[in-house]
Amino acid sequence: MIEVKHLTKRYGTRLAVDNISFKAGAGEIVGLLGPNGAGKTTTMRILTGFMPPNGGSATIAGFDVMRNSVKARGQVGYLPERVPVYPDMTVHGYVAFWAKLRGAPNPRAQADQVLERVQLSDRRNTLIRNLSKGMRQRLGLAQALVHNPPVVILDEPTIGIDPQQVIEVRDEVRKLGQDHTVLLSTHILSEAEQVCDRVIIINKGHIVAQGKPAELRRKLQPEMHLYVVLGGKRDGGEKLLRSISGVEAVEASGEGFNVRVKKGADIRTELIDKALRAGYNIQEMRPVMMTLENMFLDIIGREA
Amino acid sequence: MPGVFTVFQREIGSYFTSLYAYLIAFAILIITGILFITDLDNAAGQRPPDPSVIPTFLSFAMIFFAPLLTMRLLAEEKREGTLELLLTSPASDTGIVVGKFLGSWAYFTLILAITFIYQIILIGIAQPDLVHAISAYLGIWLYGGACLAVGMVFSAITENQIVAAFLASAILFLLWIGDRVGQVVTNIDFARVLRELTLQGHFSTSFAYGLLHAEDVVYFAGIIVVMLFITIRLVESNRWR
Ligand SMILES: Nc1ncnc2c1ncn2[C@@H]1O[C@H](COP(=O)(O)OP(=O)(O)OP(=O)(O)O)[C@@H](O)[C@H]1O
Ligand SMILES: [Mg+2]
């Protein structure tokens, strides 16, 4: 549905997007994850036909965003970073306007449907200037969905709203995956993990990693950590752990030890064996997952 | 021009929901009403009433009213960010600009049509020169369109509505005063060229006297086309920033 090849965008001499390539299939929810200034908004602006790239190409539902711009734009619903509104229009008038401009067959009825969906029906005739921030965000979502586009592009859809509404918007986005291809950007890792089928991590304009959240975690986790609590004897635990082949480092942590293991090695059998033979018992042994959050910071830190 | 009608409709709607658009209409109607009554009073029993009194007043007043009617058109879209949505919709840049222009021109036309009621009232009490009146109104209608087109260019230049209105007024004033300068310049050819370039030069001695010259129509139509073209390019330039 979305296909991006070697996309590059420069602002003057500053490289904002640097040779990015990725795909999003029908019904897939793909997250662009990156810190401020990573190039998320720029990528989305190219995909929505707002600005042309300096190099590379992108297609939406088979239409090239440069050569067949009008057709490509017709396939997209777009929620920009800052929800753009006409403060003096009513909620319904606003949504119906965008539906009509994008060629929806039945703008007024479709506007009513989408307002139902984002729970703004009771505000149908309210002037937009009187809406709260959370309501505006949902209005922005309504505007992006009203013409039922195959591709939906959402730039930081949960920014600046309260936790309850964040949950609601995320649920709504998850549901979108049933009949839309969704590309959303965020700098919140847990959001990408919860909502997306696939995550693309970008930093300083290029892709540093991509994959399913679980895959990413596996691929990027450098080595396994084990947390072990030994009982039975007081001292010598650290020495024992170090003597096991495959162990790279041991450090005391709380009542037990953090054991860093070489990539691919599995020390668990040997550990149990040796510990029992030396008169220890094992009170606790569990793998320590590096959270995606740590990983994200780690990758970005390595870049810098 | 995809999108032109939808944009036009929204634009008209936004004039009718904005207080300041009503205020402008109100101001124009009050002043023209007073002018009409004064002229009627002066003319009573001595001469036929002057059908171009209102168009002639508007040919000056549009220097200020046109920018007030157009300052919002694109500056507000930029400031609110809605321009980004417009430019990512299937509407063409031309459709967006033309739709907006036609919206402002239609609102001006409506105000003009209301003042035309005075001429119709006259039919009942005097023998107005209707051909003269229609010519003067046609002239000011085109003249107003040209002023609105100039105003829209400045709305596309900045996000700041006040700046847009101020710059547009300044340029319209120059186009208006140019005619007066032409009258005091000693070199006849230069004066003639100067006059050909000004708004007044194509109104005060032709339409205002009930004379319809093709060249004057072409002049105003030309200004409108050129200004729309410039505005379209300016809107397009937002894609390159
Ligand atoms: N109109 C512009 N002119 C010049 N530079 C720009 C412009 N827009 C963005 N940039 C620069 O391009 C880079 C990428 O910006 P972009 O807005 O795409 O990042 P982002 O990932 O959306 O960040 P954020 O999370 O802050 O929204 C940044 O360094 C930014 O300063
Ligand atoms: Mg951004």
Short mmCIF file of C-alpha atoms in Angstrom, two decimals, chain B residues 36-168:
data_model
loop_
_atom_site.label_atom_id
_atom_site.label_comp_id
_atom_site.label_asym_id
_atom_site.label_seq_id
_atom_site.Cartn_x
_atom_site.Cartn_y
_atom_site.Cartn_z
CA PHE B 36 -27.23 58.57 -2.26
CA ILE B 37 -29.54 60.71 -0.15
CA THR B 38 -27.18 63.69 -0.30
CA ASP B 39 -26.93 63.48 -4.07
CA LEU B 40 -30.69 63.15 -4.37
CA ASP B 41 -31.11 66.23 -2.21
CA ASN B 42 -28.63 68.28 -4.24
CA ALA B 43 -30.12 67.15 -7.52
CA ALA B 44 -33.73 67.79 -6.56
CA GLY B 45 -35.41 69.88 -9.21
CA GLN B 46 -32.12 70.94 -10.84
CA ARG B 47 -30.50 67.92 -12.55
CA PRO B 48 -31.04 64.19 -12.89
CA PRO B 49 -29.45 62.22 -10.02
CA ASP B 50 -25.91 60.98 -10.73
CA PRO B 51 -26.00 57.17 -11.17
CA SER B 52 -22.26 56.81 -10.67
CA VAL B 53 -22.06 58.50 -7.29
CA ILE B 54 -21.80 55.19 -5.43
CA PRO B 55 -19.43 53.45 -7.87
CA THR B 56 -17.14 56.48 -7.82
CA PHE B 57 -17.04 56.47 -4.05
CA LEU B 58 -16.29 52.73 -4.05
CA SER B 59 -13.45 53.23 -6.53
CA PHE B 60 -11.70 55.07 -3.71
CA ALA B 61 -13.04 53.07 -0.77
CA MET B 62 -11.96 49.72 -2.18
CA ILE B 63 -8.37 50.70 -1.41
CA PHE B 64 -9.28 49.97 2.20
CA PHE B 65 -12.23 47.60 1.97
CA ALA B 66 -10.72 45.11 -0.50
CA PRO B 67 -7.71 44.28 1.72
CA LEU B 68 -10.06 43.86 4.70
CA LEU B 69 -12.09 41.36 2.71
CA THR B 70 -9.08 39.41 1.47
CA MET B 71 -6.49 39.57 4.27
CA ARG B 72 -7.86 36.42 5.85
CA LEU B 73 -8.01 34.27 2.70
CA LEU B 74 -4.62 32.58 2.76
CA ALA B 75 -2.87 34.12 5.77
CA GLU B 76 -5.27 32.39 8.14
CA GLU B 77 -4.96 29.03 6.38
CA LYS B 78 -1.21 29.25 6.82
CA ARG B 79 -1.35 30.26 10.46
CA GLU B 80 -3.88 27.59 11.43
CA GLY B 81 -2.11 24.92 9.38
CA THR B 82 -5.20 24.14 7.31
CA LEU B 83 -3.20 25.01 4.21
CA GLU B 84 -1.29 21.77 4.75
CA LEU B 85 -4.56 19.83 4.60
CA LEU B 86 -5.73 21.75 1.54
CA LEU B 87 -2.44 21.10 -0.24
CA THR B 88 -2.60 17.38 0.57
CA SER B 89 -6.19 17.05 -0.65
CA PRO B 90 -6.94 16.15 -4.26
CA ALA B 91 -7.87 19.81 -4.90
CA SER B 92 -5.45 21.59 -7.23
CA ASP B 93 -3.53 24.69 -6.15
CA THR B 94 -5.36 26.60 -8.89
CA GLY B 95 -8.73 25.33 -7.69
CA ILE B 96 -7.98 26.44 -4.14
CA VAL B 97 -6.87 29.95 -5.13
CA VAL B 98 -9.61 30.54 -7.68
CA GLY B 99 -12.27 29.22 -5.31
CA LYS B 100 -11.13 31.62 -2.62
CA PHE B 101 -10.99 34.56 -5.00
CA LEU B 102 -14.47 33.84 -6.33
CA GLY B 103 -15.73 33.61 -2.76
CA SER B 104 -14.49 37.10 -1.92
CA TRP B 105 -15.70 38.50 -5.22
CA ALA B 106 -19.14 36.99 -4.69
CA TYR B 107 -19.38 38.62 -1.26
CA PHE B 108 -18.41 41.99 -2.78
CA THR B 109 -20.97 41.41 -5.56
CA LEU B 110 -23.64 40.88 -2.97
CA ILE B 111 -22.85 44.17 -1.22
CA LEU B 112 -22.82 45.90 -4.59
CA ALA B 113 -26.16 44.36 -5.50
CA ILE B 114 -27.69 45.74 -2.31
CA THR B 115 -26.55 49.28 -3.19
CA PHE B 116 -28.04 48.82 -6.66
CA ILE B 117 -31.43 48.80 -4.96
CA TYR B 118 -31.05 52.59 -4.67
CA GLN B 119 -31.01 52.86 -8.46
CA ILE B 120 -34.15 50.79 -8.63
CA ILE B 121 -35.85 52.98 -6.06
CA LEU B 122 -34.98 55.95 -8.31
CA ILE B 123 -37.02 54.51 -11.15
CA GLY B 124 -40.07 55.25 -9.07
CA ILE B 125 -39.25 58.92 -8.39
CA ALA B 126 -37.08 60.22 -11.22
CA GLN B 127 -35.94 59.15 -14.67
CA PRO B 128 -32.54 57.71 -13.93
CA ASP B 129 -30.15 56.98 -16.78
CA LEU B 130 -30.19 53.20 -16.33
CA VAL B 131 -27.63 52.48 -19.05
CA HIS B 132 -25.23 54.86 -17.34
CA ALA B 133 -25.92 53.21 -13.99
CA ILE B 134 -25.40 49.70 -15.30
CA SER B 135 -22.15 50.69 -17.00
CA ALA B 136 -20.85 52.32 -13.80
CA TYR B 137 -21.80 49.26 -11.77
CA LEU B 138 -20.21 46.88 -14.25
CA GLY B 139 -17.08 49.03 -14.04
CA ILE B 140 -16.88 49.02 -10.26
CA TRP B 141 -17.66 45.33 -10.18
CA LEU B 142 -14.58 44.61 -12.32
CA TYR B 143 -12.55 47.28 -10.48
CA GLY B 144 -13.47 45.67 -7.16
CA GLY B 145 -12.51 42.22 -8.48
CA ALA B 146 -9.10 43.55 -9.45
CA CYS B 147 -8.61 45.10 -5.98
CA LEU B 148 -9.58 41.82 -4.31
CA ALA B 149 -7.13 39.91 -6.51
CA VAL B 150 -4.35 42.32 -5.48
CA GLY B 151 -5.36 41.89 -1.84
CA MET B 152 -5.19 38.10 -2.11
CA VAL B 153 -1.58 38.20 -3.32
CA PHE B 154 -0.56 39.84 -0.06
CA SER B 155 -2.58 37.38 1.96
CA ALA B 156 -0.51 34.63 0.35
CA ILE B 157 2.76 36.35 1.24
CA THR B 158 2.41 36.42 5.01
CA GLU B 159 0.75 34.63 7.91
CA ASN B 160 -0.02 37.98 9.48
CA GLN B 161 -3.39 39.37 8.40
CA ILE B 162 -2.65 42.92 9.52
CA VAL B 163 0.56 42.99 7.48
CA ALA B 164 -1.30 41.54 4.48
CA ALA B 165 -4.01 44.21 4.68
CA PHE B 166 -1.52 47.03 5.18
CA LEU B 167 0.70 46.09 2.24
CA ALA B 168 -2.28 45.54 -0.04
#
